[in-house]
Coordinates of C-alpha atoms and ligand atoms in Angstrom, one line a residue:
Chain A
X1 CA -0.1 0.0 0.1
X2 CA 1.5 3.0 -0.9
X3 CA -0.1 6.3 0.4
X4 CA 0.6 10.4 -1.1
X5 CA -0.3 12.7 1.1
X6 CA -0.9 16.2 -0.5
X7 CA -2.0 20.0 1.6
X8 CA -3.3 22.4 -1.0
X9 CA -4.9 25.0 1.3
X10 CA -7.2 23.9 4.2
X11 CA -7.3 20.4 2.3
X12 CA -5.6 17.0 2.9
X13 CA -5.9 14.9 -0.2
X14 CA -4.8 11.3 0.5
X15 CA -3.8 9.0 -3.1
X16 CA -4.0 5.1 -2.1
X17 CA -2.3 2.8 -4.4
X18 CA -2.6 -1.0 -3.8
X19 CA -5.0 -3.4 -2.1
X20 CA -7.0 -1.8 0.8
X21 CA -7.6 -4.9 3.1
X22 CA -7.7 -5.0 6.7
X23 CA -3.7 -5.3 6.9
X24 CA -3.2 -2.5 4.9
X25 CA -6.0 -0.8 6.7
X26 CA -4.3 0.6 9.7
X27 CA -1.2 2.1 7.5
X28 CA -4.2 4.2 6.0
X29 CA -5.8 5.2 9.5
X30 CA -2.4 6.4 11.1
X31 CA -1.5 8.4 7.7
X32 CA -4.7 9.9 8.4
X33 CA -4.3 10.5 12.2
X34 CA -0.7 12.0 11.4
X35 CA -1.7 14.5 8.7
X36 CA -5.1 15.6 10.9
X37 CA -3.1 16.9 13.5
X38 CA -2.6 20.1 11.5
X39 CA -6.0 21.3 13.4
X40 CA -6.4 23.8 10.3
X41 CA -7.0 21.0 7.8
X42 CA -11.0 21.1 7.2
X43 CA -11.3 19.1 4.2
X44 CA -10.3 15.5 3.3
X45 CA -10.6 14.2 -0.3
X46 CA -9.9 10.0 -0.7
X47 CA -8.3 9.6 -4.2
X48 CA -8.8 6.1 -4.6
X49 CA -7.7 5.8 -8.3
X50 CA -4.9 3.6 -7.5
X51 CA -6.6 1.0 -5.7
X52 CA -7.0 -2.5 -7.4
X53 CA -8.9 -4.1 -4.4
X54 CA -10.7 -3.0 -1.5
X55 CA -13.1 -4.7 0.9
X56 CA -15.6 -4.1 3.8
X57 CA -12.0 -3.0 5.9
X58 CA -11.8 0.2 3.3
X59 CA -15.4 1.0 4.1
X60 CA -14.2 1.0 7.9
X61 CA -11.6 3.4 7.3
X62 CA -13.5 6.0 5.2
X63 CA -16.3 6.0 7.6
X64 CA -13.9 6.4 10.4
X65 CA -12.1 9.5 8.7
X66 CA -15.6 10.9 7.8
X67 CA -16.1 10.9 11.3
X68 CA -13.2 12.5 12.4
X69 CA -13.7 15.3 10.0
X70 CA -17.6 15.7 11.2
X71 CA -16.2 16.2 14.6
X72 CA -14.1 19.1 13.0
X73 CA -17.0 20.1 11.4
X74 CA -15.1 19.4 8.1
X75 CA -15.9 17.6 4.8
X76 CA -15.0 15.1 3.0
X77 CA -14.9 13.8 -0.7
X78 CA -14.0 10.7 -2.7
X79 CA -12.8 10.5 -6.3
X80 CA -11.7 8.6 -9.5
X81 CA -12.8 5.3 -8.1
X82 CA -12.1 2.4 -9.6
X83 CA -14.1 -0.4 -11.1
X84 CA -12.9 -3.2 -8.8
X85 CA -13.9 -0.8 -5.9
X86 CA -17.2 0.8 -7.0
X87 CA -19.5 -1.9 -6.4
X88 CA -18.2 -2.5 -2.7
X89 CA -19.0 1.5 -2.5
X90 CA -22.1 1.3 -3.6
X91 CA -23.4 -1.8 -1.1
X92 CA -21.8 0.4 1.9
X93 CA -24.2 3.6 1.3
X94 CA -21.2 5.5 1.8
X95 CA -22.4 7.7 -1.5
X96 CA -25.4 8.6 0.9
X97 CA -23.1 10.4 2.8
X98 CA -19.8 11.2 1.4
X99 CA -20.0 12.8 -2.1
X100 CA -17.7 10.9 -5.4
X101 CA -16.4 13.2 -7.9
X102 CA -14.5 11.9 -11.0
X103 CA -11.1 14.0 -10.5
X104 CA -9.4 15.2 -7.7
X105 CA -9.8 19.1 -9.4
X106 CA -13.5 18.6 -9.1
X107 CA -13.4 17.2 -5.7
X108 CA -11.1 20.3 -4.7
X109 CA -13.3 22.7 -6.3
X110 CA -16.5 21.4 -4.6
X111 CA -15.4 21.3 -1.4
X112 CA -14.4 24.6 -1.1
X113 CA -17.5 25.8 -2.3
X114 CA -19.1 23.8 0.5
X115 CA -16.6 25.3 2.6
X116 CA -17.7 28.8 1.9
X117 CA -21.2 27.9 2.1
X118 CA -20.3 26.8 6.2
X119 CA -18.1 29.7 6.9
X120 CA -21.2 31.7 5.5
X121 CA -24.1 30.0 7.6
X122 CA -21.6 30.7 10.7
X123 CA -21.1 34.4 10.3
X124 CA -24.5 35.1 10.1
Chain B
X1 CA -11.0 -36.4 -2.4
X2 CA -14.3 -35.0 -2.9
X3 CA -14.1 -33.9 -6.2
X4 CA -11.2 -33.8 -8.7
X5 CA -10.6 -30.3 -8.9
X6 CA -9.9 -29.5 -5.3
X7 CA -7.6 -27.6 -3.0
X8 CA -6.8 -27.5 0.6
X9 CA -4.8 -24.6 2.2
X10 CA -4.3 -23.9 5.7
X11 CA -2.7 -20.8 7.1
X12 CA -2.0 -18.8 10.4
X13 CA -4.5 -16.3 11.5
X14 CA -2.2 -13.8 10.6
X15 CA -3.5 -10.3 8.5
X16 CA -0.6 -10.4 5.9
X17 CA -1.7 -13.5 4.4
X18 CA -5.2 -12.1 3.4
X19 CA -3.8 -10.8 0.4
X20 CA -2.2 -14.3 0.4
X21 CA -5.6 -16.5 0.6
X22 CA -7.3 -14.5 -2.0
X23 CA -4.8 -14.6 -4.6
X24 CA -4.4 -18.5 -4.2
X25 CA -8.4 -18.9 -4.3
X26 CA -8.1 -16.4 -7.4
X27 CA -5.5 -18.7 -9.0
X28 CA -7.6 -21.9 -8.3
X29 CA -10.6 -20.2 -9.9
X30 CA -8.9 -18.9 -12.7
X31 CA -9.5 -22.8 -14.5
X32 CA -12.9 -22.0 -15.2
X33 CA -12.1 -19.2 -17.1
X34 CA -13.9 -16.3 -15.5
X35 CA -14.3 -12.7 -15.9
X36 CA -12.3 -10.0 -14.3
X37 CA -15.3 -8.8 -12.4
X38 CA -16.2 -12.2 -11.0
X39 CA -12.6 -12.5 -9.9
X40 CA -12.8 -9.5 -8.2
X41 CA -16.0 -10.4 -6.4
X42 CA -14.6 -13.8 -5.2
X43 CA -11.3 -12.1 -4.0
X44 CA -13.6 -9.7 -1.9
X45 CA -15.9 -12.2 -0.4
X46 CA -12.3 -14.6 0.4
X47 CA -11.2 -11.6 1.8
X48 CA -14.3 -11.1 4.4
X49 CA -14.0 -14.2 5.4
X50 CA -10.4 -14.8 6.4
X51 CA -10.4 -11.1 7.7
X52 CA -13.2 -12.5 10.0
X53 CA -11.4 -15.3 11.4
X54 CA -8.5 -13.4 11.7
X55 CA -10.1 -10.3 13.6
X56 CA -13.0 -12.3 15.6
X57 CA -12.5 -16.0 16.0
X58 CA -8.8 -15.6 16.9
X59 CA -8.9 -11.6 18.0
X60 CA -5.2 -12.0 20.0
X61 CA -3.9 -15.5 19.3
X62 CA -2.9 -16.8 16.3
X63 CA -4.4 -19.6 15.1
X64 CA -5.0 -22.0 11.9
X65 CA -7.5 -21.0 9.1
X66 CA -8.5 -23.6 6.8
X67 CA -9.3 -23.0 2.6
X68 CA -11.1 -25.4 0.6
X69 CA -12.2 -24.7 -2.8
X70 CA -13.7 -27.1 -5.2
X71 CA -15.3 -26.6 -8.8
X72 CA -18.2 -28.6 -9.8
X73 CA -19.0 -28.3 -13.7
X74 CA -18.8 -24.2 -13.2
X75 CA -19.6 -24.2 -9.7
X76 CA -17.1 -22.5 -7.8
X77 CA -17.2 -23.4 -3.8
X78 CA -15.3 -22.1 -1.2
X79 CA -15.0 -23.1 2.5
X80 CA -13.3 -20.7 5.2
X81 CA -12.6 -22.7 8.4
X82 CA -11.7 -21.5 12.0
X83 CA -11.4 -22.8 15.2
X84 CA -12.1 -19.9 16.7
X85 CA -14.3 -18.1 19.5
X86 CA -17.5 -19.1 17.3
X87 CA -21.0 -17.0 16.4
X88 CA -23.5 -16.7 19.3
X89 CA -26.4 -15.2 17.4
X90 CA -25.6 -16.1 13.4
X91 CA -28.9 -14.0 12.7
X92 CA -27.5 -11.0 14.2
X93 CA -24.3 -11.2 13.2
X94 CA -25.2 -11.1 9.4
X95 CA -27.2 -8.1 9.6
X96 CA -25.5 -5.4 7.7
X97 CA -24.1 -2.9 10.0
X98 CA -24.0 -5.1 13.1
X99 CA -20.5 -5.5 14.5
X100 CA -18.8 -6.7 17.5
X101 CA -15.8 -4.5 16.9
X102 CA -16.9 -1.0 15.8
X103 CA -14.1 0.6 18.0
X104 CA -11.3 -1.2 15.2
X105 CA -13.3 0.8 12.3
X106 CA -14.9 -2.2 11.8
X107 CA -18.2 -1.4 9.4
X108 CA -19.8 -4.4 10.4
X109 CA -20.7 -4.8 6.4
X110 CA -18.7 -8.1 5.9
X111 CA -21.4 -10.7 5.6
X112 CA -23.6 -8.3 3.3
X113 CA -20.4 -8.4 1.0
X114 CA -20.1 -11.9 1.2
X115 CA -23.9 -12.3 0.2
X116 CA -24.0 -9.6 -2.6
X117 CA -21.0 -11.0 -4.4
X118 CA -21.8 -14.5 -4.3
X119 CA -24.4 -16.7 -5.0
X120 CA -24.7 -18.3 -1.7
X121 CA -23.4 -18.0 1.8
X122 CA -23.7 -20.4 4.3
X123 CA -22.6 -19.9 8.0
X124 CA -22.2 -23.0 10.8
X125 CA -20.9 -21.7 14.0
X126 CA -20.7 -23.1 17.6
X127 CA -19.7 -20.7 20.4
X128 CA -16.2 -22.2 21.8
X129 CA -15.8 -24.6 18.8
X130 CA -15.2 -22.1 15.3
X131 CA -17.1 -21.3 12.2
X132 CA -17.5 -22.3 8.8
X133 CA -18.1 -20.0 6.1
X134 CA -19.4 -21.6 2.6
X135 CA -19.3 -19.5 -0.5
X136 CA -20.6 -20.6 -3.6
X137 CA -20.4 -19.1 -6.9
X138 CA -21.5 -19.9 -10.6
X139 CA -18.6 -18.9 -13.1
X140 CA -20.4 -17.7 -16.1
X141 CA -17.1 -18.9 -18.2
X142 CA -16.1 -16.0 -20.8
X143 CA -16.4 -18.8 -23.2
X144 CA -19.5 -19.6 -22.6
X145 CA -20.8 -15.6 -22.5
X146 CA -23.0 -14.4 -25.8
X147 CA -20.3 -12.6 -28.6
X148 CA -22.2 -9.9 -28.5
Chain C
X1 CA 2.2 -24.4 13.5
X2 CA 6.2 -24.6 12.6
X3 CA 6.6 -20.9 12.0
X4 CA 4.3 -17.4 12.1
X5 CA 4.7 -17.4 8.3
X6 CA 3.7 -20.9 7.0
X7 CA 1.5 -22.3 4.8
X8 CA 0.2 -25.8 3.7
X9 CA -1.6 -26.8 0.6
X10 CA -3.0 -30.2 -0.5
X11 CA -3.7 -30.9 -4.3
X12 CA -4.6 -34.0 -6.4
X13 CA -2.1 -34.7 -8.6
X14 CA -3.5 -33.9 -11.7
X15 CA -1.2 -31.8 -14.3
X16 CA -3.5 -29.2 -14.3
X17 CA -2.3 -28.3 -11.1
X18 CA 1.3 -28.2 -11.7
X19 CA 1.1 -24.0 -12.6
X20 CA -1.7 -23.7 -9.7
X21 CA 1.5 -25.2 -7.4
X22 CA 3.9 -23.0 -8.5
X23 CA 1.7 -19.7 -8.4
X24 CA 0.8 -20.4 -5.2
X25 CA 4.4 -20.7 -3.6
X26 CA 5.5 -18.0 -5.5
X27 CA 2.5 -16.0 -4.4
X28 CA 3.7 -17.3 -0.5
X29 CA 7.4 -16.1 -1.2
X30 CA 6.5 -13.1 -2.5
X31 CA 6.5 -11.4 0.8
X32 CA 10.1 -11.9 1.4
X33 CA 10.1 -9.5 -1.9
X34 CA 12.4 -11.5 -4.2
X35 CA 13.8 -10.4 -7.6
X36 CA 12.2 -11.9 -10.6
X37 CA 15.1 -14.0 -11.0
X38 CA 14.5 -16.0 -7.8
X39 CA 11.0 -16.3 -8.5
X40 CA 11.6 -18.0 -11.9
X41 CA 13.9 -20.4 -10.0
X42 CA 11.1 -20.9 -7.0
X43 CA 8.6 -21.8 -9.5
X44 CA 10.9 -24.2 -11.8
X45 CA 12.1 -26.3 -8.7
X46 CA 8.3 -26.3 -7.5
X47 CA 7.4 -27.3 -10.7
X48 CA 9.8 -30.2 -11.1
X49 CA 9.0 -31.9 -7.7
X50 CA 5.2 -31.5 -8.4
X51 CA 5.5 -32.9 -11.5
X52 CA 7.6 -35.7 -10.5
X53 CA 4.7 -36.9 -7.6
X54 CA 1.8 -36.5 -10.7
X55 CA 4.1 -38.7 -13.2
X56 CA 5.7 -41.1 -11.2
X57 CA 4.3 -41.2 -7.6
X58 CA 0.8 -41.5 -8.6
X59 CA 1.4 -42.8 -12.0
X60 CA -1.9 -43.8 -13.8
X61 CA -4.2 -42.7 -10.4
X62 CA -5.0 -39.6 -8.9
X63 CA -3.5 -39.1 -5.2
X64 CA -2.6 -36.5 -2.8
X65 CA 0.1 -34.1 -3.1
X66 CA 0.8 -32.0 0.4
X67 CA 2.9 -28.7 -0.1
X68 CA 4.2 -27.1 3.1
X69 CA 6.2 -23.5 3.4
X70 CA 7.5 -21.7 5.7
X71 CA 9.8 -18.8 5.9
X72 CA 12.6 -18.2 8.5
X73 CA 14.0 -14.9 8.3
X74 CA 14.7 -14.4 4.3
X75 CA 15.4 -18.5 4.1
X76 CA 12.4 -20.2 2.4
X77 CA 11.6 -23.9 2.3
X78 CA 9.3 -25.5 0.6
X79 CA 8.1 -29.7 1.1
X80 CA 6.4 -31.6 -1.8
X81 CA 5.2 -34.8 -0.3
X82 CA 3.3 -37.5 -2.0
X83 CA 2.1 -41.0 -0.6
X84 CA 2.7 -42.8 -4.0
X85 CA 5.1 -45.4 -5.2
X86 CA 8.5 -44.1 -3.5
X87 CA 12.1 -44.4 -4.8
X88 CA 14.0 -47.5 -4.8
X89 CA 17.3 -46.0 -5.3
X90 CA 17.9 -42.7 -4.5
X91 CA 21.2 -41.8 -5.9
X92 CA 20.5 -43.0 -9.2
X93 CA 17.5 -41.1 -8.9
X94 CA 19.0 -37.6 -8.4
X95 CA 21.5 -38.1 -11.4
X96 CA 21.7 -36.5 -14.4
X97 CA 19.8 -37.7 -17.5
X98 CA 18.5 -40.9 -15.4
X99 CA 14.7 -41.4 -16.3
X100 CA 12.5 -44.4 -15.7
X101 CA 10.0 -42.7 -18.1
X102 CA 12.0 -42.5 -21.4
X103 CA 9.0 -43.2 -23.4
X104 CA 7.1 -39.8 -22.2
X105 CA 9.9 -37.5 -22.9
X106 CA 10.9 -37.0 -19.9
X107 CA 14.6 -35.7 -20.0
X108 CA 16.0 -37.0 -16.3
X109 CA 17.0 -33.1 -15.4
X110 CA 14.2 -32.6 -12.8
X111 CA 16.4 -33.3 -9.7
X112 CA 19.6 -31.4 -12.0
X113 CA 17.3 -28.4 -12.0
X114 CA 16.0 -28.7 -8.3
X115 CA 19.7 -28.9 -7.3
X116 CA 21.0 -25.9 -9.6
X117 CA 17.5 -23.5 -8.9
X118 CA 17.6 -23.6 -5.0
X119 CA 20.6 -23.9 -2.4
X120 CA 19.6 -27.3 -1.0
X121 CA 17.8 -30.4 -1.7
X122 CA 16.6 -33.3 0.0
X123 CA 15.0 -36.1 -0.7
X124 CA 13.0 -39.0 1.6
X125 CA 11.6 -41.6 0.1
X126 CA 10.4 -45.1 1.5
X127 CA 9.1 -47.5 -1.5
X128 CA 5.3 -48.2 -1.5
X129 CA 5.0 -45.3 0.9
X130 CA 5.8 -42.2 -0.7
X131 CA 8.6 -39.6 -1.3
X132 CA 9.1 -35.9 0.0
X133 CA 11.2 -33.5 -1.5
X134 CA 12.8 -30.4 0.9
X135 CA 13.5 -27.3 -1.6
X136 CA 15.7 -24.8 0.5
X137 CA 16.2 -21.2 -0.8
X138 CA 17.8 -18.1 0.9
X139 CA 16.5 -14.9 -0.7
X140 CA 18.3 -11.7 -1.7
X141 CA 15.7 -9.4 -0.8
X142 CA 15.8 -6.8 -3.3
X143 CA 15.6 -4.1 -0.1
X144 CA 19.2 -5.8 0.9
X145 CA 20.4 -5.6 -2.7
X146 CA 23.6 -3.3 -3.2
X147 CA 22.3 0.0 -5.1
X148 CA 25.4 -0.4 -7.4
Chain D
X1 CA -0.2 -22.4 -24.2
X2 CA -0.7 -21.2 -27.9
X3 CA 1.3 -22.9 -30.6
X4 CA 1.3 -21.0 -34.0
X5 CA 2.9 -22.9 -36.9
X6 CA 4.2 -21.2 -40.3
X7 CA 5.7 -23.4 -42.9
X8 CA 8.1 -21.7 -44.9
X9 CA 10.0 -24.0 -48.4
X10 CA 10.7 -27.1 -46.2
X11 CA 11.2 -25.5 -42.6
X12 CA 8.5 -25.9 -39.8
X13 CA 8.6 -23.0 -37.5
X14 CA 6.6 -23.6 -34.2
X15 CA 5.9 -20.1 -32.2
X16 CA 5.4 -21.1 -28.5
X17 CA 3.4 -19.2 -26.3
X18 CA 2.5 -19.1 -22.1
X19 CA 4.0 -21.7 -20.2
X20 CA 5.7 -24.9 -21.2
X21 CA 5.5 -27.5 -18.5
X22 CA 4.4 -31.4 -18.4
X23 CA 0.7 -30.3 -18.5
X24 CA 1.4 -28.0 -21.6
X25 CA 4.2 -30.5 -23.2
X26 CA 1.6 -32.8 -24.9
X27 CA 0.0 -30.3 -27.1
X28 CA 3.8 -29.3 -28.5
X29 CA 4.2 -32.9 -29.2
X30 CA 1.1 -33.3 -31.1
X31 CA 1.2 -30.2 -32.9
X32 CA 4.8 -31.0 -34.1
X33 CA 3.6 -35.0 -34.6
X34 CA 1.0 -33.7 -36.9
X35 CA 2.5 -30.9 -38.5
X36 CA 5.9 -33.3 -39.3
X37 CA 3.3 -36.0 -41.1
X38 CA 4.8 -34.0 -44.2
X39 CA 7.9 -36.1 -44.7
X40 CA 8.9 -33.1 -47.3
X41 CA 10.0 -31.3 -44.3
X42 CA 13.5 -31.3 -42.9
X43 CA 13.8 -28.2 -40.6
X44 CA 12.0 -27.6 -37.7
X45 CA 12.4 -23.9 -35.5
X46 CA 11.9 -23.6 -32.3
X47 CA 10.6 -19.9 -31.1
X48 CA 10.6 -19.7 -27.7
X49 CA 10.3 -16.2 -27.5
X50 CA 6.4 -16.0 -26.0
X51 CA 7.6 -18.3 -23.2
X52 CA 7.2 -17.1 -19.8
X53 CA 7.9 -20.3 -17.8
X54 CA 9.6 -23.7 -18.9
X55 CA 10.9 -26.7 -16.8
X56 CA 12.9 -29.9 -17.7
X57 CA 9.4 -31.0 -19.6
X58 CA 10.1 -28.5 -21.9
X59 CA 13.7 -30.1 -22.4
X60 CA 12.2 -33.4 -22.8
X61 CA 9.5 -32.1 -25.7
X62 CA 13.2 -30.2 -27.4
X63 CA 15.1 -33.2 -27.6
X64 CA 11.7 -35.4 -28.2
X65 CA 12.0 -33.2 -31.5
X66 CA 15.6 -33.5 -32.1
X67 CA 15.3 -37.0 -32.3
X68 CA 12.7 -37.1 -34.6
X69 CA 14.5 -34.7 -37.1
X70 CA 17.6 -36.7 -37.1
X71 CA 15.6 -40.0 -38.0
X72 CA 14.6 -37.8 -41.1
X73 CA 18.3 -36.6 -41.3
X74 CA 16.9 -33.0 -40.8
X75 CA 18.3 -30.4 -39.0
X76 CA 16.3 -28.4 -35.7
X77 CA 17.3 -25.1 -34.6
X78 CA 15.6 -22.7 -31.2
X79 CA 15.6 -19.1 -31.5
X80 CA 14.2 -15.9 -29.3
X81 CA 15.2 -17.4 -26.1
X82 CA 13.6 -15.6 -23.0
X83 CA 15.8 -15.3 -19.7
X84 CA 13.1 -17.3 -17.9
X85 CA 14.0 -20.1 -20.2
X86 CA 17.9 -19.5 -20.5
X87 CA 18.9 -21.0 -17.8
X88 CA 17.0 -24.4 -17.6
X89 CA 18.1 -24.7 -21.3
X90 CA 21.9 -24.7 -20.2
X91 CA 21.6 -26.6 -17.5
X92 CA 19.8 -29.1 -19.9
X93 CA 23.0 -29.4 -22.3
X94 CA 21.1 -28.9 -25.3
X95 CA 23.1 -26.0 -26.7
X96 CA 25.8 -28.4 -27.5
X97 CA 23.4 -30.3 -29.7
X98 CA 21.1 -28.0 -30.9
X99 CA 21.9 -24.4 -32.5
X100 CA 20.3 -21.0 -30.9
X101 CA 19.7 -18.2 -32.7
X102 CA 18.7 -14.7 -32.4
X103 CA 15.9 -14.5 -34.4
X104 CA 13.7 -16.7 -36.5
X105 CA 15.4 -15.1 -40.1
X106 CA 18.8 -15.7 -38.4
X107 CA 17.7 -19.4 -37.7
X108 CA 15.6 -19.6 -41.1
X109 CA 19.1 -18.1 -43.2
X110 CA 21.6 -21.2 -41.1
X111 CA 19.4 -23.9 -41.4
X112 CA 19.0 -23.4 -44.6
X113 CA 23.0 -23.0 -45.7
X114 CA 23.1 -26.6 -43.6
X115 CA 20.7 -27.8 -45.6
X116 CA 22.8 -27.0 -48.8
X117 CA 25.6 -28.5 -47.4
X118 CA 24.0 -31.7 -46.4
X119 CA 22.2 -31.9 -50.2
X120 CA 25.8 -31.4 -51.7
X121 CA 27.5 -34.4 -49.5
X122 CA 24.7 -36.3 -50.1
X123 CA 25.5 -35.9 -54.1
X124 CA 29.2 -36.8 -54.1
Ligands
LIG201 N1 -15.0 -16.1 12.0 C1 -15.9 -15.6 13.2 N2 -15.5 -15.7 14.2 C2 -16.1 -14.9 15.3 N3 -17.4 -13.9 14.7 C3 -17.7 -13.6 13.5 C4 -16.9 -14.5 12.9 N4 -17.2 -13.8 11.1 C5 -18.1 -12.5 12.2 N5 -18.4 -12.8 13.6 C6 -19.3 -11.7 14.2 O1 -20.0 -11.5 13.0 C7 -20.0 -9.9 13.5 C8 -20.3 -9.3 11.8 O2 -19.7 -9.7 10.8 P1 -19.4 -8.6 9.3 O3 -20.6 -8.8 8.8 O4 -18.2 -9.8 8.9 O5 -18.7 -7.4 10.0 P2 -17.5 -6.9 10.7 O6 -16.3 -7.8 10.2 O7 -17.3 -5.3 9.8 O8 -17.6 -6.7 12.3 C9 -18.5 -9.9 13.6 O9 -18.3 -8.7 14.3 C10 -18.3 -11.0 14.7 O10 -19.2 -10.4 16.0
LIG202 N1 7.7 -38.8 -6.1 C1 8.7 -39.3 -6.9 N2 8.3 -40.8 -6.7 C2 8.5 -41.7 -7.4 N3 9.8 -41.3 -8.3 C3 10.5 -40.7 -8.6 C4 9.4 -39.4 -7.8 N4 10.7 -38.0 -8.1 C5 11.5 -39.0 -8.8 N5 11.5 -40.1 -9.4 C6 12.2 -41.1 -9.9 O1 13.5 -40.6 -10.0 C7 13.9 -40.2 -11.5 C8 14.7 -39.1 -12.0 O2 13.8 -37.7 -11.5 P1 14.0 -36.7 -12.4 O3 15.4 -36.1 -12.1 O4 13.3 -35.6 -11.9 O5 13.7 -36.9 -14.0 P2 12.5 -37.3 -14.4 O6 11.5 -36.7 -14.0 O7 12.4 -36.3 -16.1 O8 12.4 -38.8 -15.1 C9 12.6 -40.8 -12.0 O9 12.4 -40.8 -13.2 C10 11.6 -41.5 -11.3 O10 12.5 -42.9 -11.5

């Protein structure tokens, strides 16, 4: 499992490559925990484009990160979903709580818009 | 020997065997010439059952997992057996989202995925003795697919 | 359990299991991060031993082949066991070019290849009872190779 | 195992693709036997370029075909030897009896020359 982390403004992008199962899930969790110590990060984008396999351990990791982002009233998005992963995600019900985007750029743009809406809501 | 096309694999319940177990079953199933989607379904279901044996059946110790697979015509059967703690309430265990280990980021979707990805899922369990999960899938061999 | 990294595989002595057996052992060995050449050596040696069990040990019937593999540090050990006819004269059997089945286009090079491709080859056999071949190879993990 | 057969003058070229073990050896033998029913074929070139695996069953098949060609006083050559196969061939001693060539073209050219020498020897 290879994990690439990028930070762009207040957004953490994690690009996952390889097979996401229970054995590898711990690494993803640890990498996210480390980066999210920076409380300024308000957005998390998971890029799944490099995954050749994912089972329900991946669902657990994604939902765990979603809870983390909710606690800090941030946002989360998923992008570049490979065919081998799509079916598992669909069954999980994740699409009902976390938005999916085709590309990283789109995920960045849409979550930035979401963040602006949230800011305005708070200012009112 | 149950069938001419048969294999039995024994591995310790270590998490780095999750990938190994699914690769072996996929290699075994490949003689039915399955599609990539079918291989992906089989790998995912096997991974769920093997992971359950590792984290639920044996919890903090290392025990033996026995995987048996056989082919009859175009039907693949895979049995994943452990001698771990067993399951008290099978009906509850199989419910979507039920997990006894939410603290481990488990989603409770393992059995649901097995049921969605395979044609048949049978679970036999005796508390204190262990659990056997039987997964069955008919392979629509590529050779038999309509050429449309 | 002999070792934490351990696996046991049972398959019937059918020739379409030759490819399956070597893929499984290669997948098992892959956790030592071997080079492509090392993987190729291991596959070839395993293929020789498994083929011998199929054509010599069980001849015209189908019997069980048990393959056990384990890792200790960077050392891979693979045992290929059959319960077939056994070998009367081990020294003769291991000689290059000796084959009891020249009519089958056998070259008598099986044991010679195992010896050349692995670090150690041990053969235990009892006529009428069966044969066990033990193959050992140290893996020079890619991570440990000098970066020159 | 895929086997492609080509006939060029008095030469049979067999291109092997896949893994050549005991299970697959029978196919190669059968394909050669079938083509070699044509007694006019005096040369056999095995192109191993597509092999990803070969064990001693391959040695047996090669030596078996070599004997067949000798019986009809023909010639045999091997070409395009992949790395995964080279070590097995070397240990077998085959290089001492059957010539290896880099390409099919070279094997064709060299065996044609050999055939001419043999013809002249016979005519004397
Ligand atoms: N092999 C097993 N041994 C013991 N308990 C098991 C086993 N497999 C499943 N279980 C029980 O069934 C529950 C549901 O399993 P599953 O649907 O795979 O979800 P999850 O693995 O995410 O908890 C588990 O939380 C566990 O309590
Ligand atoms: N598992 C086995 N059971 C019985 N006899 C065997 C076994 N393995 C090898 N032999 C004997 O040893 C001989 C030499 O084996 P080997 O060097 O692999 O050459 P080959 O398989 O080409 O005959 C075989 O011809 C056979 O008589």
